[in-house]
Amino acid sequence: MSILLINGCIYNAKNENNATYGKPINFTTYTDSEFNISIEYPADWEVVQNESRISFILPKKSKDGYTTLNIQALLSIDSGGKYESTENVVSDLMQQFQEKTKNLRINYKRESILGKSKGKELNVSYTLNDVNYTQTMIIAKENNYFYALTYFSPSAQYEEYTYTYIRAKNSFNSIGTKI
């Protein structure tokens, strides 16, 4: 399964201590036995799941689209998938960016932590359908899976909800081996 973390629909974020809509932000924990994860996200965001991705969507759409948090579980080569390392996942992702976007800029690529696992974090800016986007993702291996957490937003709102990505990244927990 190929990953495509470039979404056609988008969603938004702000400093963790700040409020949105003039109210304090309440977080809740999403637990999923199919993906074998738990993760914290803003309680008023919509949750949409398909077979390969869980999306957390800010209910307030901007003129350029939505802001989202997404998590994917990708099989490692040990479990019948195609990825051997986080670098393989990042390389695949970069190829997709180059093929599907314009004005791609890598803002940073660094080692980071997703929950309790070391991973690669990447922040990029690009143009898609004449809208500028900024996206941060971290890919980390846990058991036989690579988990990819992505925060995606129109660039104009990117900073507003960045705290949701930080909270999700820090709260991520793999709760067992996926069957």
CSV table of C-alpha atoms in Angstrom, one decimal:
chain,number,residue,atom,x,y,z
A,1,MET,CA,0.0,0.0,0.0
A,2,SER,CA,1.4,3.4,-1.0
A,3,ILE,CA,0.9,6.3,1.4
A,4,LEU,CA,-0.5,9.5,0.2
A,5,LEU,CA,-0.5,12.0,3.0
A,6,ILE,CA,-1.3,14.8,0.6
A,7,ASN,CA,-5.0,15.3,1.1
A,8,GLY,CA,-7.5,16.9,-1.3
A,9,CYS,CA,-9.5,18.1,1.7
A,10,ILE,CA,-7.9,20.0,4.5
A,11,TYR,CA,-8.5,21.1,8.1
A,12,ASN,CA,-6.7,23.9,11.0
A,13,ALA,CA,-4.3,24.8,14.8
A,14,LYS,CA,-3.0,27.5,17.9
A,15,ASN,CA,-0.6,27.5,20.9
A,16,GLU,CA,-1.7,24.7,23.3
A,17,ASN,CA,-2.6,27.2,26.1
A,18,ASN,CA,-4.7,29.4,23.8
A,19,ALA,CA,-8.3,29.1,23.0
A,20,THR,CA,-10.2,28.8,19.7
A,21,TYR,CA,-13.6,30.4,19.3
A,22,GLY,CA,-12.9,32.2,22.7
A,23,LYS,CA,-13.3,28.9,24.6
A,24,PRO,CA,-10.7,26.6,26.2
A,25,ILE,CA,-9.7,23.6,24.1
A,26,ASN,CA,-10.8,20.3,25.5
A,27,PHE,CA,-9.0,17.2,24.3
A,28,THR,CA,-10.2,13.6,24.3
A,29,THR,CA,-8.5,10.3,23.6
A,30,TYR,CA,-9.3,8.3,20.5
A,31,THR,CA,-8.6,4.6,20.9
A,32,ASP,CA,-8.7,2.3,17.9
A,33,SER,CA,-8.4,-1.5,18.1
A,34,GLU,CA,-8.0,-1.9,14.3
A,35,PHE,CA,-5.0,0.5,14.2
A,36,ASN,CA,-4.0,-0.5,17.8
A,37,ILE,CA,-3.4,3.1,18.8
A,38,SER,CA,-4.6,5.8,21.2
A,39,ILE,CA,-4.1,9.5,20.5
A,40,GLU,CA,-5.4,12.7,22.0
A,41,TYR,CA,-7.2,15.2,19.7
A,42,PRO,CA,-9.5,18.2,20.2
A,43,ALA,CA,-12.9,17.0,21.4
A,44,ASP,CA,-14.9,19.1,18.9
A,45,TRP,CA,-13.0,17.9,15.8
A,46,GLU,CA,-14.8,15.3,13.6
A,47,VAL,CA,-13.3,11.8,13.4
A,48,VAL,CA,-13.4,10.1,10.0
A,49,GLN,CA,-11.8,6.6,9.5
A,50,ASN,CA,-11.3,4.5,6.4
A,51,GLU,CA,-9.3,1.3,6.1
A,52,SER,CA,-6.0,3.1,5.8
A,53,ARG,CA,-6.4,6.4,7.7
A,54,ILE,CA,-8.0,8.0,10.7
A,55,SER,CA,-8.6,11.8,10.2
A,56,PHE,CA,-9.3,14.3,12.8
A,57,ILE,CA,-11.0,17.3,11.2
A,58,LEU,CA,-11.4,20.9,12.4
A,59,PRO,CA,-15.1,21.7,12.0
A,60,LYS,CA,-14.4,25.3,10.9
A,61,LYS,CA,-13.5,25.4,7.2
A,62,SER,CA,-11.4,28.2,6.0
A,63,LYS,CA,-11.7,29.7,2.5
A,64,ASP,CA,-8.9,27.4,1.4
A,65,GLY,CA,-10.1,24.2,3.0
A,66,TYR,CA,-9.9,22.3,6.2
A,67,THR,CA,-7.1,21.6,8.7
A,68,THR,CA,-6.6,17.9,9.6
A,69,LEU,CA,-4.6,15.6,11.7
A,70,ASN,CA,-4.2,12.1,10.1
A,71,ILE,CA,-2.7,8.9,11.3
A,72,GLN,CA,-1.9,5.9,9.1
A,73,ALA,CA,-0.6,2.4,10.0
A,74,LEU,CA,1.6,1.0,7.3
A,75,LEU,CA,2.9,-2.6,7.2
A,76,SER,CA,6.6,-3.1,7.5
A,77,ILE,CA,8.3,-5.5,5.1
A,78,ASP,CA,8.4,-8.0,8.0
A,79,SER,CA,4.6,-8.1,8.0
A,80,GLY,CA,4.0,-8.2,4.2
A,81,GLY,CA,4.3,-4.5,3.5
A,82,LYS,CA,6.7,-2.7,1.3
A,83,TYR,CA,8.7,-0.5,3.8
A,84,GLU,CA,12.0,-1.5,5.4
A,85,SER,CA,12.7,1.7,7.2
A,86,THR,CA,11.4,5.1,8.1
A,87,GLU,CA,13.7,6.4,5.4
A,88,ASN,CA,11.9,4.3,2.8
A,89,VAL,CA,8.6,5.8,3.9
A,90,VAL,CA,10.0,9.3,3.7
A,91,SER,CA,11.5,8.7,0.3
A,92,ASP,CA,8.1,7.4,-1.0
A,93,LEU,CA,6.4,10.4,0.5
A,94,MET,CA,8.9,12.9,-1.1
A,95,GLN,CA,8.4,11.2,-4.5
A,96,GLN,CA,4.6,11.7,-4.2
A,97,PHE,CA,5.1,15.4,-3.2
A,98,GLN,CA,7.4,15.9,-6.3
A,99,GLU,CA,4.8,14.3,-8.6
A,100,LYS,CA,1.7,15.9,-7.2
A,101,THR,CA,2.5,19.4,-6.0
A,102,LYS,CA,4.2,22.6,-7.2
A,103,ASN,CA,6.8,24.8,-5.4
A,104,LEU,CA,7.8,22.0,-3.0
A,105,ARG,CA,10.1,23.3,-0.2
A,106,ILE,CA,11.5,21.2,2.6
A,107,ASN,CA,11.5,23.4,5.7
A,108,TYR,CA,13.1,20.8,7.9
A,109,LYS,CA,13.8,17.1,8.3
A,110,ARG,CA,14.9,15.8,11.7
A,111,GLU,CA,14.9,13.0,14.2
A,112,SER,CA,11.9,13.2,16.6
A,113,ILE,CA,9.7,11.0,18.8
A,114,LEU,CA,6.2,9.7,18.2
A,115,GLY,CA,4.9,8.5,21.5
A,116,LYS,CA,7.8,6.4,22.7
A,117,SER,CA,9.4,5.6,19.3
A,118,LYS,CA,12.1,7.4,17.4
A,119,GLY,CA,11.1,8.6,14.0
A,120,LYS,CA,11.7,11.0,11.2
A,121,GLU,CA,9.8,14.3,11.2
A,122,LEU,CA,9.5,16.3,8.0
A,123,ASN,CA,7.9,19.8,7.4
A,124,VAL,CA,7.2,20.9,3.9
A,125,SER,CA,5.4,23.7,2.1
A,126,TYR,CA,3.9,23.3,-1.4
A,127,THR,CA,1.2,24.5,-3.8
A,128,LEU,CA,-1.7,22.2,-4.7
A,129,ASN,CA,-4.7,23.4,-6.8
A,130,ASP,CA,-3.4,27.0,-6.5
A,131,VAL,CA,-3.5,27.0,-2.7
A,132,ASN,CA,-0.4,27.1,-0.5
A,133,TYR,CA,-0.2,24.4,2.1
A,134,THR,CA,2.2,23.5,5.0
A,135,GLN,CA,2.4,19.9,6.3
A,136,THR,CA,4.3,18.3,9.1
A,137,MET,CA,4.5,14.6,9.5
A,138,ILE,CA,6.4,12.1,11.7
A,139,ILE,CA,7.0,8.5,10.7
A,140,ALA,CA,8.1,6.0,13.3
A,141,LYS,CA,8.2,2.2,13.5
A,142,GLU,CA,6.4,0.4,16.3
A,143,ASN,CA,6.3,-3.4,16.3
A,144,ASN,CA,5.7,-4.4,12.7
A,145,TYR,CA,4.1,-1.1,11.6
A,146,PHE,CA,5.2,2.3,10.5
A,147,TYR,CA,2.9,4.9,11.9
A,148,ALA,CA,2.6,8.2,10.0
A,149,LEU,CA,1.1,11.2,11.9
A,150,THR,CA,0.4,14.2,9.7
A,151,TYR,CA,-0.7,17.7,10.4
A,152,PHE,CA,-2.0,19.4,7.2
A,153,SER,CA,-3.3,23.0,6.8
A,154,PRO,CA,-3.5,25.8,4.3
A,155,SER,CA,-0.3,27.8,5.0
A,156,ALA,CA,-2.3,30.9,6.1
A,157,GLN,CA,-3.7,29.0,9.1
A,158,TYR,CA,-0.9,26.6,9.8
A,159,GLU,CA,0.4,28.2,13.0
A,160,GLU,CA,-3.1,28.6,14.5
A,161,TYR,CA,-3.6,24.9,15.3
A,162,THR,CA,0.0,23.5,15.4
A,163,TYR,CA,-0.5,22.7,19.1
A,164,THR,CA,-2.9,19.9,18.0
A,165,TYR,CA,-0.1,18.1,16.2
A,166,ILE,CA,2.3,18.5,19.2
A,167,ARG,CA,-0.3,17.2,21.6
A,168,ALA,CA,-1.2,14.2,19.3
A,169,LYS,CA,2.5,13.4,18.7
A,170,ASN,CA,3.3,13.4,22.4
A,171,SER,CA,0.2,11.4,23.4
A,172,PHE,CA,0.4,8.8,20.7
A,173,ASN,CA,0.5,5.2,22.1
A,174,SER,CA,0.7,1.9,20.2
A,175,ILE,CA,-1.5,-0.4,22.3
A,176,GLY,CA,-0.5,-3.8,20.9
A,177,THR,CA,0.2,-5.7,17.8
A,178,LYS,CA,-2.2,-5.3,14.9
A,179,ILE,CA,-3.7,-8.6,13.8
